[in-house]
CSV table of C-alpha atoms in Angstrom, one decimal:
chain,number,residue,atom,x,y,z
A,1,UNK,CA,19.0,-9.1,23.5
A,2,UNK,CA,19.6,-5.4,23.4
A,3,UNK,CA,17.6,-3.4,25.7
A,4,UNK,CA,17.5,0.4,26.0
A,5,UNK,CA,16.3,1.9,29.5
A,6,UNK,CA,15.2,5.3,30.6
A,7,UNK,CA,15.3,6.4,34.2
A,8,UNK,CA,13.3,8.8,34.5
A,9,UNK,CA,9.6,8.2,34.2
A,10,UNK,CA,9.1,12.2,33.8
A,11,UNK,CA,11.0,15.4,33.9
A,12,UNK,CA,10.0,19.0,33.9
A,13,UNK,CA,11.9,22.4,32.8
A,14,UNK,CA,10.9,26.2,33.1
A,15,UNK,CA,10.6,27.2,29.5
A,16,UNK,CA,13.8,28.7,28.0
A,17,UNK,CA,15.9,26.5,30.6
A,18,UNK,CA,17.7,23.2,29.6
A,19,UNK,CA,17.2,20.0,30.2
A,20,UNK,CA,18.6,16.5,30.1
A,21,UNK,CA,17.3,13.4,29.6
A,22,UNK,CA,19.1,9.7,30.1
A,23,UNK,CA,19.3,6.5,28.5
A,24,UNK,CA,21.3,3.9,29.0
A,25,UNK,CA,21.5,0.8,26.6
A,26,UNK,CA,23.0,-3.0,26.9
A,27,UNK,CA,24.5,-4.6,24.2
A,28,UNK,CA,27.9,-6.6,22.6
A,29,UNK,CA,27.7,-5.4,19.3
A,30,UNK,CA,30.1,-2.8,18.5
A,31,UNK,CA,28.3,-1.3,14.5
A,32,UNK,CA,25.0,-0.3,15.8
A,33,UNK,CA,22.9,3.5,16.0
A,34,UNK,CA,21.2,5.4,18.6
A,35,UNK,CA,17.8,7.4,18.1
A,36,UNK,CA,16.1,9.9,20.4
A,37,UNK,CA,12.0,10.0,18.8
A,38,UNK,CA,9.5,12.7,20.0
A,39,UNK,CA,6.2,11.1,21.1
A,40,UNK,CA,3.7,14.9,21.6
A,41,UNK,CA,-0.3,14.2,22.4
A,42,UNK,CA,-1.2,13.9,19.0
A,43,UNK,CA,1.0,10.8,19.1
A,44,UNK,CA,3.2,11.3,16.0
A,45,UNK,CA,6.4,9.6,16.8
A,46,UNK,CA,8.9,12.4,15.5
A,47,UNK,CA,12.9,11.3,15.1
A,48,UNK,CA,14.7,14.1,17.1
A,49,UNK,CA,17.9,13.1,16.7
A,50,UNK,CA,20.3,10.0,15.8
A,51,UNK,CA,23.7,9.3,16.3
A,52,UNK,CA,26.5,6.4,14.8
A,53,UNK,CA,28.2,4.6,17.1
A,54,UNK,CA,31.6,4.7,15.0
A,55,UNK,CA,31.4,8.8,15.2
A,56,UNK,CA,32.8,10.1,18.6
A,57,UNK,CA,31.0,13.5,17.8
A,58,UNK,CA,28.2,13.9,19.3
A,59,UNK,CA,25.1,14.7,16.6
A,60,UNK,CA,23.3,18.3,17.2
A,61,UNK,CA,20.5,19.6,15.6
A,62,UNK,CA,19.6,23.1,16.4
A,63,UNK,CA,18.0,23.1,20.0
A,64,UNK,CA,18.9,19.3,20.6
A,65,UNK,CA,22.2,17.7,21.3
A,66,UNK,CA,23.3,14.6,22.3
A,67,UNK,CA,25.9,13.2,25.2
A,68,UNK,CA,27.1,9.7,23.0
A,69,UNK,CA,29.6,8.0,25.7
A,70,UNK,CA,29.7,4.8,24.1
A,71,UNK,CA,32.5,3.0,26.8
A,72,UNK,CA,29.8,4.0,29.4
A,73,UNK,CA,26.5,2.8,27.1
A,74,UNK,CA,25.0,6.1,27.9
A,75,UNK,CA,23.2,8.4,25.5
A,76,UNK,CA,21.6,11.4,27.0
A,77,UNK,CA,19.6,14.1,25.1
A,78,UNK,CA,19.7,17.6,26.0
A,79,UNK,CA,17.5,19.9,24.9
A,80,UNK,CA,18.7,24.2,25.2
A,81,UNK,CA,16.2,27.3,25.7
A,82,UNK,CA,13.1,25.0,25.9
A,83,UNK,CA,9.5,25.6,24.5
A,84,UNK,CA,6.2,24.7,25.6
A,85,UNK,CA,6.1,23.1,22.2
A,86,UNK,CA,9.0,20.3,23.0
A,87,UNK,CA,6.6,18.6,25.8
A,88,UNK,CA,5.6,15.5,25.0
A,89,UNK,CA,7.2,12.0,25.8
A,90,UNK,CA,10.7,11.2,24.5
A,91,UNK,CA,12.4,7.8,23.8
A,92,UNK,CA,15.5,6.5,23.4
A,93,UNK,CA,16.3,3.7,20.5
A,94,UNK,CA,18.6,1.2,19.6
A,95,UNK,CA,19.2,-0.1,16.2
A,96,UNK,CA,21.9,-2.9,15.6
A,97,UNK,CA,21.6,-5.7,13.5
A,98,UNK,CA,18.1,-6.2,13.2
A,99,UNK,CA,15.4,-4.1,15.0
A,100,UNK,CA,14.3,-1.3,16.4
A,101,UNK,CA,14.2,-1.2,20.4
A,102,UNK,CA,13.3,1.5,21.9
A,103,UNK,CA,13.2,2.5,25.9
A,104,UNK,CA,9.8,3.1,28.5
A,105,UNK,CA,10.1,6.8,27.4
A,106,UNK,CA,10.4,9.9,29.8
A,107,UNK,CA,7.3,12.3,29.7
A,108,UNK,CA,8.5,16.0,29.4
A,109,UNK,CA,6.9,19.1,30.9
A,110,UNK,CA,7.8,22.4,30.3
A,111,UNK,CA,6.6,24.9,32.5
A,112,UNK,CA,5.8,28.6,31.3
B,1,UNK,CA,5.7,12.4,-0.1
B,2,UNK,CA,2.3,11.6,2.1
B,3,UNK,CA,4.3,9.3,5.0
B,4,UNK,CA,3.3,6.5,6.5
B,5,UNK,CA,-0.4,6.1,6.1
B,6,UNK,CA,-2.2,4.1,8.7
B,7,UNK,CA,-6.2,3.8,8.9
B,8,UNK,CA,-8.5,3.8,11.0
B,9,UNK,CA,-7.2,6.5,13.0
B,10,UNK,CA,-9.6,5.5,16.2
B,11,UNK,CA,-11.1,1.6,16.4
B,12,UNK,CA,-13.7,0.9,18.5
B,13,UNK,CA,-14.6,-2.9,18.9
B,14,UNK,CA,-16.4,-5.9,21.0
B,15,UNK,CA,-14.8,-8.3,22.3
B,16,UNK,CA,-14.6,-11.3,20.1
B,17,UNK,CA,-15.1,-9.2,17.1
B,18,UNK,CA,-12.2,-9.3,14.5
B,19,UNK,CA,-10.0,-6.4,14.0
B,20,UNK,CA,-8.0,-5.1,10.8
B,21,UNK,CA,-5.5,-2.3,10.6
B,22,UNK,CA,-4.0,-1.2,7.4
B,23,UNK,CA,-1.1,0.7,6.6
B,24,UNK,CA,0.8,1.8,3.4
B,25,UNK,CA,3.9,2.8,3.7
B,26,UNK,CA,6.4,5.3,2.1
B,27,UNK,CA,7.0,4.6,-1.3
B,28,UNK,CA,10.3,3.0,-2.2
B,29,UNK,CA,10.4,2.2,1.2
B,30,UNK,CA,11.4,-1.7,1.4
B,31,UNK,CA,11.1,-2.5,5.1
B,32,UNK,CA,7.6,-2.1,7.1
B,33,UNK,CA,7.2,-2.6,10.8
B,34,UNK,CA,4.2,-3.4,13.1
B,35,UNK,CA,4.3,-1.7,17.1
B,36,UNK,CA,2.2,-1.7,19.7
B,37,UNK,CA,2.6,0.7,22.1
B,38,UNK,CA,0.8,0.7,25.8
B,39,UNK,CA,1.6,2.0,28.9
B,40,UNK,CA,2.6,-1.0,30.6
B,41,UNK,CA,4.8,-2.7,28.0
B,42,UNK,CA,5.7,0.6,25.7
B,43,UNK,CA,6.9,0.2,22.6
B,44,UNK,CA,6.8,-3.6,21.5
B,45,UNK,CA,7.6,-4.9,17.6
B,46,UNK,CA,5.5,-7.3,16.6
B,47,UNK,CA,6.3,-8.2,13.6
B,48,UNK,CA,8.4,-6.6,10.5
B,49,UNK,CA,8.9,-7.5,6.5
B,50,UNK,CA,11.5,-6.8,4.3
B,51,UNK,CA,10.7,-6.7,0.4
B,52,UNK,CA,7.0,-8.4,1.5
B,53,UNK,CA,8.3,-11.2,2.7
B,54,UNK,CA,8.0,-11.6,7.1
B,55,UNK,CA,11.1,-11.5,8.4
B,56,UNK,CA,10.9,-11.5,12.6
B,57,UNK,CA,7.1,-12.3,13.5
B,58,UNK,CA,8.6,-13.2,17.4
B,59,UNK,CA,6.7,-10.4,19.1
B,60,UNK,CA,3.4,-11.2,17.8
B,61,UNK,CA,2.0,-12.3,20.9
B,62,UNK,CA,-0.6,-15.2,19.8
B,63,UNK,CA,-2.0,-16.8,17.2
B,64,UNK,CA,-4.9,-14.7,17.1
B,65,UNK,CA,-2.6,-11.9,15.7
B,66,UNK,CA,-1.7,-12.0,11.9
B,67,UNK,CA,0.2,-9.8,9.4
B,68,UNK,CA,0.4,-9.9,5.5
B,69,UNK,CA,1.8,-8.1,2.8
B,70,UNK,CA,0.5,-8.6,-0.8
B,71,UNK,CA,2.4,-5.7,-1.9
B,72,UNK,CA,5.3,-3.3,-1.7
B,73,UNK,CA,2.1,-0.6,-1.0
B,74,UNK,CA,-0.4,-2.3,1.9
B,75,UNK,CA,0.1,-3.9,4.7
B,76,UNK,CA,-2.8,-5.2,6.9
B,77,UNK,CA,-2.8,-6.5,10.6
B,78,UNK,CA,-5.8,-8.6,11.6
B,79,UNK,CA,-6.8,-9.5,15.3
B,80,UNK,CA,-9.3,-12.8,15.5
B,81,UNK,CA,-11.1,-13.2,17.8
B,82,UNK,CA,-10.0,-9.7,19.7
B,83,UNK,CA,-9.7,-9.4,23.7
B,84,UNK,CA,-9.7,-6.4,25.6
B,85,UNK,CA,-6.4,-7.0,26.4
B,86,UNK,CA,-5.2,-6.3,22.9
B,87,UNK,CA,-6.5,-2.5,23.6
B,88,UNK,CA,-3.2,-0.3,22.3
B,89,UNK,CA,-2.0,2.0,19.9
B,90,UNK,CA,-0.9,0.2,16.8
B,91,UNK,CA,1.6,2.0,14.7
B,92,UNK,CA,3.3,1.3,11.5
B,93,UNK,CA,6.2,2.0,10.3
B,94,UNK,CA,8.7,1.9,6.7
B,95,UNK,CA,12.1,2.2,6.3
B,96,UNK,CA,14.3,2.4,3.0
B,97,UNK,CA,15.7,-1.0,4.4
B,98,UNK,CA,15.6,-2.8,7.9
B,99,UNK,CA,19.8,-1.5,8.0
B,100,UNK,CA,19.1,1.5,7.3
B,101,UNK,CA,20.7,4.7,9.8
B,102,UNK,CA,18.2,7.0,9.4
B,103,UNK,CA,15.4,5.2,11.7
B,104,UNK,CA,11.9,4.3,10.9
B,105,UNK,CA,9.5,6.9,10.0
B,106,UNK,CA,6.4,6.0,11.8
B,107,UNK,CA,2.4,6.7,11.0
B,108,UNK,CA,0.0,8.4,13.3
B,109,UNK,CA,-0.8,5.5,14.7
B,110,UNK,CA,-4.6,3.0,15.2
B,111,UNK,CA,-5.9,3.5,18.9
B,112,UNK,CA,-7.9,0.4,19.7
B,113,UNK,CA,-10.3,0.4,22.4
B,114,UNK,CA,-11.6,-3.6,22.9
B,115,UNK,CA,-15.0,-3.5,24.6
């Protein structure tokens, strides 16, 4: 089974600074996608960002960017010139052939 | 386009009592998915259908945990009798299909508090 992990339970950042979070993932298929959703307190889950695991570029979208190293099973999300409106938890997800699975999450503070 | 609508928003129940979540998902959407999320065990599928029909009900964890789909529109999940371990956040989800690149888009979630 395919399992997505997240080492770090919680991060922090001084607003306008960047920061980087990891994920790491296990799995033998080879077709599959990667997903970084936005968990804030009013719980929404938000899709940040996703990237295809047959495209070596890695996926940006405006203040959010991805490091895809697919040989190494790591997809790591970096996020440039944060706000206090980007804390909130983040996780990581797989998708392959069948479902969803996504990592413990990592909660993000941003500090003003 | 309204998303993913789940209801109740907040669920407050005894133990023993029976429990029903509804969702309805995008339209067009042909996939639906069932999560619970706590803080022990994050972000679990429980069960997910494709074109109304259950596909993967693995993850429901007992018997007293049931999911239907009469329609492409509604989706309920029922918990009889409920525990207090069953206290989460239940979210639902739709997809255009269970393939699909583009990830799930999720509702706002049911918090359920079992007294």
């Amino acid at each position: 089974a395919q399992t997505v992990t997240q080492s770090q339970p919680e991060m922090s950042v001084q607003e306008a600074e960047t920061v980087t979070l990891s994920c790491t993932y296990d799995t033998s298929e080879s077709d599959y996608y990667l997903f970084w959703y936005k968990q804030p307190p009013s719980r929404q889950m938000i899709l940040v960002i996703r990237q295809e695991a047959y495209k070596q570029q890695n996926a940006t979208e405006n203040r959010f960017s991805v490091n895809f190293q697919k040989a190494a099973k790591s997809f790591s999300l970096k996020i440039s010139d944060s706000q206090l409106g980007d804390a909130a938890m983040y996780f990581c997800a797989y998708r392959g052939s069948e479902k969803l699975v996504f990592g413990k999450g990592t909660k993000l503070t941003v500090n003003p | 386009d309204a998303g993913v609508i789940q209801s109740p928003r907040h669920e407050v129940t005894e133990m023993g009592q029976e429990v029903t979540l509804r969702c309805k998902p995008i339209s067009g959407h042909n996939s639906l998915f069932w999560y619970r999320q706590t803080m022990m065990r994050g972000l679990e599928l429980l069960i997910y259908f494709n074109n109304n029909v259950p596909i993967d009900d693995s993850g429901m964890p007992e018997d007293r945990f049931s999911a239907k789909m009469p329609n492409a529109s509604f989706s309920t999940l029922k918990i009889q009798p409920s525990e207090p371990r069953d206290s989460a956040v239940y979210f639902c989800a739709s997809s255009l299909s269970r393939y699909t690149n583009y990830g799930y888009t999720f509702g706002s979630g049911t918090r359920l508090t079992v007294v």
